[in-house]
């Protein structure tokens, strides 16, 4: 008898590619220090890693790539570093917008915008509006964000709506989830943290309940395609049970 040959279409082979990868980009300061440079030098190189990982995510068919760029706690860093980072953000958005358009990337920023400058907010709004119909990949920047802030603002929204409707202000898990700043984004499948630290640092606390974690010693400015592939390979070997057997 002739052996049966089954041809699997390429689209079906991508089963183990995560839909949403999120990254806690860490180690920029140490990377710069190792080279005798100021911390901002490391952040600049970190932007190059964001670009490389974005390109790779498109290649791999990942639909959401999100990065933790600036936490609520980061506002306590020295003023020069904060200003440098915000300037870098502004420059990166201006420079990358044509590339987002060319590659079908939807750019989004999530966080507490109240502390951002009008200029940066304006640039973010423009880029988000311009790219909102792009469907290849969503690149989401968490800026001035913290997980606790997100949960509190979601709970407040639900309570406010219920009070307005004359209902008892009790919050269900579904209602809270639906009011998070990430309500229309699937929870991350894979969370990568670079630089050897193994903690979540007040990032997406609610959304990562069943996320797979991947920690690497590599510093963020050195995290490019090869390292990203290693994280994807590790993810492909995980068995996700979501609390079931
Ligand atoms: C953590 O390294 C990195 C940050 C707090 C900032 C990351 C931001 C960027 C790379 C810019 C992103 C820009 C765009 C457009 C997405 P660290 O400073 O905590 O490093 P350390 O732990 O070695 O001190």
PDB file of C-alpha atoms and ligand atoms in Angstrom:
ATOM      1  CA  UNK A   1       0.000   0.000   0.000  1.00  0.00           C
ATOM      2  CA  UNK A   2       1.263   3.475  -0.824  1.00  0.00           C
ATOM      3  CA  UNK A   3       1.925   5.713   2.207  1.00  0.00           C
ATOM      4  CA  UNK A   4      -0.569   8.531   2.619  1.00  0.00           C
ATOM      5  CA  UNK A   5       0.995  11.939   2.216  1.00  0.00           C
ATOM      6  CA  UNK A   6      -0.733  14.824   3.985  1.00  0.00           C
ATOM      7  CA  UNK A   7       0.209  18.311   2.893  1.00  0.00           C
ATOM      8  CA  UNK A   8      -0.276  20.799   5.697  1.00  0.00           C
ATOM      9  CA  UNK A   9      -0.826  24.352   4.421  1.00  0.00           C
ATOM     10  CA  UNK A  10       1.662  26.886   5.823  1.00  0.00           C
ATOM     11  CA  UNK A  11      -1.106  28.817   7.594  1.00  0.00           C
ATOM     12  CA  UNK A  12      -1.823  25.802   9.806  1.00  0.00           C
ATOM     13  CA  UNK A  13       1.811  25.388  10.891  1.00  0.00           C
ATOM     14  CA  UNK A  14       1.708  28.728  12.756  1.00  0.00           C
ATOM     15  CA  UNK A  15      -0.406  27.269  15.545  1.00  0.00           C
ATOM     16  CA  UNK A  16       2.223  27.852  18.264  1.00  0.00           C
ATOM     17  CA  UNK A  17       2.925  31.487  17.356  1.00  0.00           C
ATOM     18  CA  UNK A  18       1.565  33.686  20.149  1.00  0.00           C
ATOM     19  CA  UNK A  19      -1.078  36.206  19.171  1.00  0.00           C
ATOM     20  CA  UNK A  20       0.076  38.809  21.691  1.00  0.00           C
ATOM     21  CA  UNK A  21       3.680  39.160  22.883  1.00  0.00           C
ATOM     22  CA  UNK A  22       4.478  41.744  25.509  1.00  0.00           C
ATOM     23  CA  UNK A  23       7.901  42.877  26.680  1.00  0.00           C
ATOM     24  CA  UNK A  24       9.257  44.477  29.831  1.00  0.00           C
ATOM     25  CA  UNK A  25      12.276  46.126  28.230  1.00  0.00           C
ATOM     26  CA  UNK A  26      14.911  46.211  30.939  1.00  0.00           C
ATOM     27  CA  UNK A  27      18.650  46.770  31.113  1.00  0.00           C
ATOM     28  CA  UNK A  28      19.179  49.888  28.989  1.00  0.00           C
ATOM     29  CA  UNK A  29      20.994  51.693  31.802  1.00  0.00           C
ATOM     30  CA  UNK A  30      23.303  48.768  32.520  1.00  0.00           C
ATOM     31  CA  UNK A  31      24.022  48.321  28.813  1.00  0.00           C
ATOM     32  CA  UNK A  32      25.114  51.967  28.601  1.00  0.00           C
ATOM     33  CA  UNK A  33      27.148  51.785  31.811  1.00  0.00           C
ATOM     34  CA  UNK A  34      29.056  48.753  30.501  1.00  0.00           C
ATOM     35  CA  UNK A  35      30.147  51.017  27.634  1.00  0.00           C
ATOM     36  CA  UNK A  36      31.008  53.964  29.868  1.00  0.00           C
ATOM     37  CA  UNK A  37      28.059  55.961  28.532  1.00  0.00           C
ATOM     38  CA  UNK A  38      25.082  57.883  29.949  1.00  0.00           C
ATOM     39  CA  UNK A  39      21.818  55.977  30.476  1.00  0.00           C
ATOM     40  CA  UNK A  40      20.150  57.715  27.527  1.00  0.00           C
ATOM     41  CA  UNK A  41      22.652  56.055  25.193  1.00  0.00           C
ATOM     42  CA  UNK A  42      21.147  52.720  26.273  1.00  0.00           C
ATOM     43  CA  UNK A  43      17.583  53.959  25.751  1.00  0.00           C
ATOM     44  CA  UNK A  44      18.493  55.083  22.211  1.00  0.00           C
ATOM     45  CA  UNK A  45      19.793  51.638  21.394  1.00  0.00           C
ATOM     46  CA  UNK A  46      16.659  50.246  23.067  1.00  0.00           C
ATOM     47  CA  UNK A  47      14.539  51.991  20.449  1.00  0.00           C
ATOM     48  CA  UNK A  48      16.499  50.071  17.780  1.00  0.00           C
ATOM     49  CA  UNK A  49      15.515  46.845  19.545  1.00  0.00           C
ATOM     50  CA  UNK A  50      11.855  47.911  19.463  1.00  0.00           C
ATOM     51  CA  UNK A  51      12.211  48.427  15.704  1.00  0.00           C
ATOM     52  CA  UNK A  52      13.925  45.060  15.153  1.00  0.00           C
ATOM     53  CA  UNK A  53      11.344  43.218  17.243  1.00  0.00           C
ATOM     54  CA  UNK A  54       8.478  44.975  15.462  1.00  0.00           C
ATOM     55  CA  UNK A  55       9.845  43.880  12.074  1.00  0.00           C
ATOM     56  CA  UNK A  56      10.277  40.345  13.360  1.00  0.00           C
ATOM     57  CA  UNK A  57       6.763  40.266  14.825  1.00  0.00           C
ATOM     58  CA  UNK A  58       5.332  41.186  11.399  1.00  0.00           C
ATOM     59  CA  UNK A  59       7.440  38.454   9.769  1.00  0.00           C
ATOM     60  CA  UNK A  60       6.207  35.894  12.290  1.00  0.00           C
ATOM     61  CA  UNK A  61       2.529  36.786  11.987  1.00  0.00           C
ATOM     62  CA  UNK A  62       2.254  37.983  15.601  1.00  0.00           C
ATOM     63  CA  UNK A  63      -0.804  40.252  15.755  1.00  0.00           C
ATOM     64  CA  UNK A  64      -0.016  42.298  18.887  1.00  0.00           C
ATOM     65  CA  UNK A  65       3.393  43.393  20.156  1.00  0.00           C
ATOM     66  CA  UNK A  66       3.291  45.529  23.266  1.00  0.00           C
ATOM     67  CA  UNK A  67       6.168  47.066  25.208  1.00  0.00           C
ATOM     68  CA  UNK A  68       6.394  48.601  28.682  1.00  0.00           C
ATOM     69  CA  UNK A  69       8.211  51.839  27.834  1.00  0.00           C
ATOM     70  CA  UNK A  70       7.596  53.953  30.927  1.00  0.00           C
ATOM     71  CA  UNK A  71       5.901  53.068  34.197  1.00  0.00           C
ATOM     72  CA  UNK A  72       4.109  55.357  36.643  1.00  0.00           C
ATOM     73  CA  UNK A  73       7.036  54.729  39.001  1.00  0.00           C
ATOM     74  CA  UNK A  74       9.514  55.875  36.323  1.00  0.00           C
ATOM     75  CA  UNK A  75       8.319  59.475  36.901  1.00  0.00           C
ATOM     76  CA  UNK A  76      10.586  59.386  39.977  1.00  0.00           C
ATOM     77  CA  UNK A  77      13.722  59.064  37.831  1.00  0.00           C
ATOM     78  CA  UNK A  78      16.047  62.078  37.392  1.00  0.00           C
ATOM     79  CA  UNK A  79      14.400  64.860  35.360  1.00  0.00           C
ATOM     80  CA  UNK A  80      17.085  64.733  32.622  1.00  0.00           C
ATOM     81  CA  UNK A  81      16.459  61.032  32.056  1.00  0.00           C
ATOM     82  CA  UNK A  82      12.668  61.534  31.901  1.00  0.00           C
ATOM     83  CA  UNK A  83      13.009  64.442  29.481  1.00  0.00           C
ATOM     84  CA  UNK A  84      15.463  62.464  27.362  1.00  0.00           C
ATOM     85  CA  UNK A  85      13.113  59.484  27.225  1.00  0.00           C
ATOM     86  CA  UNK A  86      10.099  61.601  26.264  1.00  0.00           C
ATOM     87  CA  UNK A  87      12.162  63.339  23.566  1.00  0.00           C
ATOM     88  CA  UNK A  88      13.257  59.944  22.282  1.00  0.00           C
ATOM     89  CA  UNK A  89       9.670  58.796  22.161  1.00  0.00           C
ATOM     90  CA  UNK A  90       8.687  61.885  20.188  1.00  0.00           C
ATOM     91  CA  UNK A  91      11.529  61.425  17.710  1.00  0.00           C
ATOM     92  CA  UNK A  92      10.831  57.713  17.302  1.00  0.00           C
ATOM     93  CA  UNK A  93       7.136  58.305  16.545  1.00  0.00           C
ATOM     94  CA  UNK A  94       7.918  61.028  13.981  1.00  0.00           C
ATOM     95  CA  UNK A  95      10.573  58.882  12.315  1.00  0.00           C
ATOM     96  CA  UNK A  96       8.680  55.585  12.304  1.00  0.00           C
ATOM     97  CA  UNK A  97       5.204  56.752  11.232  1.00  0.00           C
ATOM     98  CA  UNK A  98       5.869  56.299   7.460  1.00  0.00           C
ATOM     99  CA  UNK A  99       7.196  52.823   8.205  1.00  0.00           C
ATOM    100  CA  UNK A 100       4.081  51.931  10.188  1.00  0.00           C
ATOM    101  CA  UNK A 101       2.003  52.929   7.188  1.00  0.00           C
ATOM    102  CA  UNK A 102       4.177  51.003   4.745  1.00  0.00           C
ATOM    103  CA  UNK A 103       4.056  47.839   6.837  1.00  0.00           C
ATOM    104  CA  UNK A 104       0.414  47.954   7.889  1.00  0.00           C
ATOM    105  CA  UNK A 105       1.210  48.538  11.559  1.00  0.00           C
ATOM    106  CA  UNK A 106      -1.360  50.076  13.865  1.00  0.00           C
ATOM    107  CA  UNK A 107       0.372  52.199  16.499  1.00  0.00           C
ATOM    108  CA  UNK A 108      -1.221  52.630  19.899  1.00  0.00           C
ATOM    109  CA  UNK A 109      -0.201  54.142  23.211  1.00  0.00           C
ATOM    110  CA  UNK A 110      -1.848  53.169  26.488  1.00  0.00           C
ATOM    111  CA  UNK A 111      -1.423  54.829  29.874  1.00  0.00           C
ATOM    112  CA  UNK A 112      -2.187  57.884  31.946  1.00  0.00           C
ATOM    113  CA  UNK A 113      -1.719  60.690  29.412  1.00  0.00           C
ATOM    114  CA  UNK A 114      -2.362  63.469  31.946  1.00  0.00           C
ATOM    115  CA  UNK A 115       1.353  63.865  32.712  1.00  0.00           C
ATOM    116  CA  UNK A 116       2.561  63.908  29.104  1.00  0.00           C
ATOM    117  CA  UNK A 117       3.417  67.146  27.325  1.00  0.00           C
ATOM    118  CA  UNK A 118       0.858  68.559  24.879  1.00  0.00           C
ATOM    119  CA  UNK A 119       3.367  68.101  22.069  1.00  0.00           C
ATOM    120  CA  UNK A 120       3.922  64.417  22.770  1.00  0.00           C
ATOM    121  CA  UNK A 121       0.214  63.810  23.283  1.00  0.00           C
ATOM    122  CA  UNK A 122      -0.532  65.531  19.964  1.00  0.00           C
ATOM    123  CA  UNK A 123       2.058  63.449  18.113  1.00  0.00           C
ATOM    124  CA  UNK A 124       0.718  60.243  19.681  1.00  0.00           C
ATOM    125  CA  UNK A 125      -2.891  61.128  18.765  1.00  0.00           C
ATOM    126  CA  UNK A 126      -1.922  61.936  15.163  1.00  0.00           C
ATOM    127  CA  UNK A 127      -0.016  58.689  14.709  1.00  0.00           C
ATOM    128  CA  UNK A 128      -2.759  56.615  16.324  1.00  0.00           C
ATOM    129  CA  UNK A 129      -5.407  58.188  14.100  1.00  0.00           C
ATOM    130  CA  UNK A 130      -3.324  57.822  10.937  1.00  0.00           C
ATOM    131  CA  UNK A 131      -2.608  54.135  11.519  1.00  0.00           C
ATOM    132  CA  UNK A 132      -5.905  53.009  13.063  1.00  0.00           C
ATOM    133  CA  UNK A 133      -7.048  50.985  10.023  1.00  0.00           C
ATOM    134  CA  UNK A 134      -3.789  49.032   9.672  1.00  0.00           C
ATOM    135  CA  UNK A 135      -4.227  45.336  10.392  1.00  0.00           C
ATOM    136  CA  UNK A 136      -0.892  43.481  10.060  1.00  0.00           C
ATOM    137  CA  UNK A 137       0.267  44.160  13.611  1.00  0.00           C
ATOM    138  CA  UNK A 138      -0.699  46.348  16.540  1.00  0.00           C
ATOM    139  CA  UNK A 139       2.346  47.907  18.185  1.00  0.00           C
ATOM    140  CA  UNK A 140       1.248  49.040  21.629  1.00  0.00           C
ATOM    141  CA  UNK A 141       3.399  51.263  23.810  1.00  0.00           C
ATOM    142  CA  UNK A 142       2.594  51.322  27.521  1.00  0.00           C
ATOM    143  CA  UNK A 143       3.555  54.805  28.613  1.00  0.00           C
ATOM    144  CA  UNK A 144       2.996  56.304  32.067  1.00  0.00           C
ATOM    145  CA  UNK A 145       1.217  53.043  32.812  1.00  0.00           C
ATOM    146  CA  UNK A 146       0.835  50.808  35.825  1.00  0.00           C
ATOM    147  CA  UNK A 147      -1.266  47.707  36.354  1.00  0.00           C
ATOM    148  CA  UNK A 148      -2.760  49.006  39.620  1.00  0.00           C
ATOM    149  CA  UNK A 149      -3.710  52.309  37.945  1.00  0.00           C
ATOM    150  CA  UNK A 150      -5.476  50.364  35.187  1.00  0.00           C
ATOM    151  CA  UNK A 151      -7.477  48.199  37.601  1.00  0.00           C
ATOM    152  CA  UNK A 152      -8.485  51.212  39.711  1.00  0.00           C
ATOM    153  CA  UNK A 153      -9.593  53.295  36.717  1.00  0.00           C
ATOM    154  CA  UNK A 154     -11.566  50.322  35.358  1.00  0.00           C
ATOM    155  CA  UNK A 155     -13.289  49.758  38.728  1.00  0.00           C
ATOM    156  CA  UNK A 156     -14.132  53.465  38.986  1.00  0.00           C
ATOM    157  CA  UNK A 157     -15.634  53.461  35.500  1.00  0.00           C
ATOM    158  CA  UNK A 158     -17.891  50.505  36.324  1.00  0.00           C
ATOM    159  CA  UNK A 159     -18.981  52.062  39.625  1.00  0.00           C
ATOM    160  CA  UNK A 160     -19.714  55.398  37.963  1.00  0.00           C
ATOM    161  CA  UNK A 161     -21.816  53.765  35.220  1.00  0.00           C
ATOM    162  CA  UNK A 162     -23.777  51.758  37.802  1.00  0.00           C
ATOM    163  CA  UNK A 163     -24.414  54.750  40.007  1.00  0.00           C
ATOM    164  CA  UNK A 164     -25.641  56.717  37.013  1.00  0.00           C
ATOM    165  CA  UNK A 165     -27.984  53.847  36.139  1.00  0.00           C
ATOM    166  CA  UNK A 166     -29.219  53.695  39.741  1.00  0.00           C
ATOM    167  CA  UNK A 167     -27.757  50.198  40.202  1.00  0.00           C
ATOM    168  CA  UNK A 168     -25.861  48.725  43.154  1.00  0.00           C
ATOM    169  CA  UNK A 169     -22.165  49.594  42.478  1.00  0.00           C
ATOM    170  CA  UNK A 170     -20.793  46.062  42.635  1.00  0.00           C
ATOM    171  CA  UNK A 171     -18.114  45.035  40.142  1.00  0.00           C
ATOM    172  CA  UNK A 172     -17.874  41.668  38.375  1.00  0.00           C
ATOM    173  CA  UNK A 173     -14.683  40.283  36.833  1.00  0.00           C
ATOM    174  CA  UNK A 174     -16.194  40.568  33.336  1.00  0.00           C
ATOM    175  CA  UNK A 175     -17.181  44.194  33.866  1.00  0.00           C
ATOM    176  CA  UNK A 176     -13.772  45.073  35.204  1.00  0.00           C
ATOM    177  CA  UNK A 177     -12.029  43.354  32.294  1.00  0.00           C
ATOM    178  CA  UNK A 178     -14.246  45.184  29.812  1.00  0.00           C
ATOM    179  CA  UNK A 179     -13.219  48.560  31.284  1.00  0.00           C
ATOM    180  CA  UNK A 180      -9.449  48.044  31.387  1.00  0.00           C
ATOM    181  CA  UNK A 181      -7.439  50.231  29.041  1.00  0.00           C
ATOM    182  CA  UNK A 182      -6.694  47.028  27.109  1.00  0.00           C
ATOM    183  CA  UNK A 183     -10.350  45.976  26.780  1.00  0.00           C
ATOM    184  CA  UNK A 184     -10.165  45.405  23.004  1.00  0.00           C
ATOM    185  CA  UNK A 185      -6.743  43.711  23.083  1.00  0.00           C
ATOM    186  CA  UNK A 186      -6.342  39.989  23.806  1.00  0.00           C
ATOM    187  CA  UNK A 187      -4.468  39.208  27.023  1.00  0.00           C
ATOM    188  CA  UNK A 188      -0.766  38.558  26.379  1.00  0.00           C
ATOM    189  CA  UNK A 189       0.154  34.965  25.528  1.00  0.00           C
ATOM    190  CA  UNK A 190       3.839  35.546  26.191  1.00  0.00           C
ATOM    191  CA  UNK A 191       5.583  38.060  28.460  1.00  0.00           C
ATOM    192  CA  UNK A 192       9.310  38.556  27.935  1.00  0.00           C
ATOM    193  CA  UNK A 193      11.473  40.359  30.491  1.00  0.00           C
ATOM    194  CA  UNK A 194      15.072  41.092  29.682  1.00  0.00           C
ATOM    195  CA  UNK A 195      18.141  41.751  31.866  1.00  0.00           C
ATOM    196  CA  UNK A 196      17.777  38.886  34.338  1.00  0.00           C
ATOM    197  CA  UNK A 197      15.136  40.502  36.574  1.00  0.00           C
ATOM    198  CA  UNK A 198      12.264  38.147  37.366  1.00  0.00           C
ATOM    199  CA  UNK A 199       9.325  40.251  38.439  1.00  0.00           C
ATOM    200  CA  UNK A 200       6.279  41.934  36.878  1.00  0.00           C
ATOM    201  CA  UNK A 201       6.895  45.446  38.279  1.00  0.00           C
ATOM    202  CA  UNK A 202       3.281  46.652  38.370  1.00  0.00           C
ATOM    203  CA  UNK A 203       2.776  45.939  34.656  1.00  0.00           C
ATOM    204  CA  UNK A 204      -0.403  44.313  33.251  1.00  0.00           C
ATOM    205  CA  UNK A 205      -1.379  42.665  36.539  1.00  0.00           C
ATOM    206  CA  UNK A 206      -4.890  41.582  35.584  1.00  0.00           C
ATOM    207  CA  UNK A 207      -4.188  40.720  31.965  1.00  0.00           C
ATOM    208  CA  UNK A 208      -1.248  38.376  32.669  1.00  0.00           C
ATOM    209  CA  UNK A 209      -3.168  35.916  34.868  1.00  0.00           C
ATOM    210  CA  UNK A 210      -2.491  33.084  32.373  1.00  0.00           C
ATOM    211  CA  UNK A 211       0.395  34.532  30.406  1.00  0.00           C
ATOM    212  CA  UNK A 212       3.550  32.458  29.850  1.00  0.00           C
ATOM    213  CA  UNK A 213       6.670  34.154  31.227  1.00  0.00           C
ATOM    214  CA  UNK A 214      10.083  34.149  29.589  1.00  0.00           C
ATOM    215  CA  UNK A 215      13.058  35.650  31.385  1.00  0.00           C
ATOM    216  CA  UNK A 216      16.436  36.221  29.767  1.00  0.00           C
ATOM    217  CA  UNK A 217      19.732  37.632  31.003  1.00  0.00           C
ATOM    218  CA  UNK A 218      20.150  39.546  27.716  1.00  0.00           C
ATOM    219  CA  UNK A 219      19.936  43.331  28.145  1.00  0.00           C
ATOM    220  CA  UNK A 220      17.200  45.028  26.100  1.00  0.00           C
ATOM    221  CA  UNK A 221      19.522  46.829  23.615  1.00  0.00           C
ATOM    222  CA  UNK A 222      20.937  43.388  22.707  1.00  0.00           C
ATOM    223  CA  UNK A 223      17.512  41.771  22.324  1.00  0.00           C
ATOM    224  CA  UNK A 224      17.037  41.440  18.582  1.00  0.00           C
ATOM    225  CA  UNK A 225      15.633  38.829  16.185  1.00  0.00           C
ATOM    226  CA  UNK A 226      17.782  35.886  17.345  1.00  0.00           C
ATOM    227  CA  UNK A 227      16.817  36.439  20.978  1.00  0.00           C
ATOM    228  CA  UNK A 228      13.170  36.970  20.037  1.00  0.00           C
ATOM    229  CA  UNK A 229      13.209  33.650  18.172  1.00  0.00           C
ATOM    230  CA  UNK A 230      14.596  31.911  21.290  1.00  0.00           C
ATOM    231  CA  UNK A 231      11.662  33.264  23.302  1.00  0.00           C
ATOM    232  CA  UNK A 232       9.212  32.045  20.649  1.00  0.00           C
ATOM    233  CA  UNK A 233      10.876  28.613  20.631  1.00  0.00           C
ATOM    234  CA  UNK A 234      10.534  28.394  24.418  1.00  0.00           C
ATOM    235  CA  UNK A 235       6.881  29.446  24.156  1.00  0.00           C
ATOM    236  CA  UNK A 236       6.182  26.787  21.506  1.00  0.00           C
ATOM    237  CA  UNK A 237       7.244  24.099  23.997  1.00  0.00           C
ATOM    238  CA  UNK A 238       4.916  25.280  26.757  1.00  0.00           C
ATOM    239  CA  UNK A 239       1.696  23.455  27.503  1.00  0.00           C
ATOM    240  CA  UNK A 240      -1.030  25.948  28.373  1.00  0.00           C
ATOM    241  CA  UNK A 241      -3.846  24.521  30.460  1.00  0.00           C
ATOM    242  CA  UNK A 242      -5.507  27.695  31.792  1.00  0.00           C
ATOM    243  CA  UNK A 243      -6.175  26.003  35.149  1.00  0.00           C
ATOM    244  CA  UNK A 244      -7.742  22.930  33.535  1.00  0.00           C
ATOM    245  CA  UNK A 245      -6.260  19.384  33.473  1.00  0.00           C
TER     246      UNK A 245
HETATM  247  C1  LIG B   1      14.443  49.961  31.273  1.00  0.00           C
HETATM  248  O1  LIG B   1      15.830  49.997  31.381  1.00  0.00           O
HETATM  249  C2  LIG B   1      13.984  50.804  30.157  1.00  0.00           C
HETATM  250  C3  LIG B   1      13.156  51.861  30.270  1.00  0.00           C
HETATM  251  C4  LIG B   1      12.566  52.291  31.546  1.00  0.00           C
HETATM  252  C5  LIG B   1      12.788  52.687  29.096  1.00  0.00           C
HETATM  253  C6  LIG B   1      12.575  51.919  27.847  1.00  0.00           C
HETATM  254  C7  LIG B   1      12.221  52.836  26.764  1.00  0.00           C
HETATM  255  C8  LIG B   1      12.697  52.755  25.512  1.00  0.00           C
HETATM  256  C9  LIG B   1      13.597  51.718  25.030  1.00  0.00           C
HETATM  257  C10 LIG B   1      12.232  53.772  24.548  1.00  0.00           C
HETATM  258  C11 LIG B   1      11.036  53.182  23.852  1.00  0.00           C
HETATM  259  C12 LIG B   1      10.616  54.035  22.736  1.00  0.00           C
HETATM  260  C13 LIG B   1       9.616  53.695  21.920  1.00  0.00           C
HETATM  261  C14 LIG B   1       9.247  54.563  20.803  1.00  0.00           C
HETATM  262  C15 LIG B   1       8.863  52.455  22.109  1.00  0.00           C
HETATM  263  P1  LIG B   1      16.463  50.646  32.672  1.00  0.00           P
HETATM  264  O2  LIG B   1      16.657  52.088  32.423  1.00  0.00           O
HETATM  265  O3  LIG B   1      15.619  50.339  33.864  1.00  0.00           O
HETATM  266  O4  LIG B   1      17.830  49.890  32.719  1.00  0.00           O
HETATM  267  P2  LIG B   1      18.630  49.406  34.023  1.00  0.00           P
HETATM  268  O5  LIG B   1      17.726  48.462  34.754  1.00  0.00           O
HETATM  269  O6  LIG B   1      19.814  48.747  33.440  1.00  0.00           O
HETATM  270  O7  LIG B   1      18.954  50.635  34.811  1.00  0.00           O
END
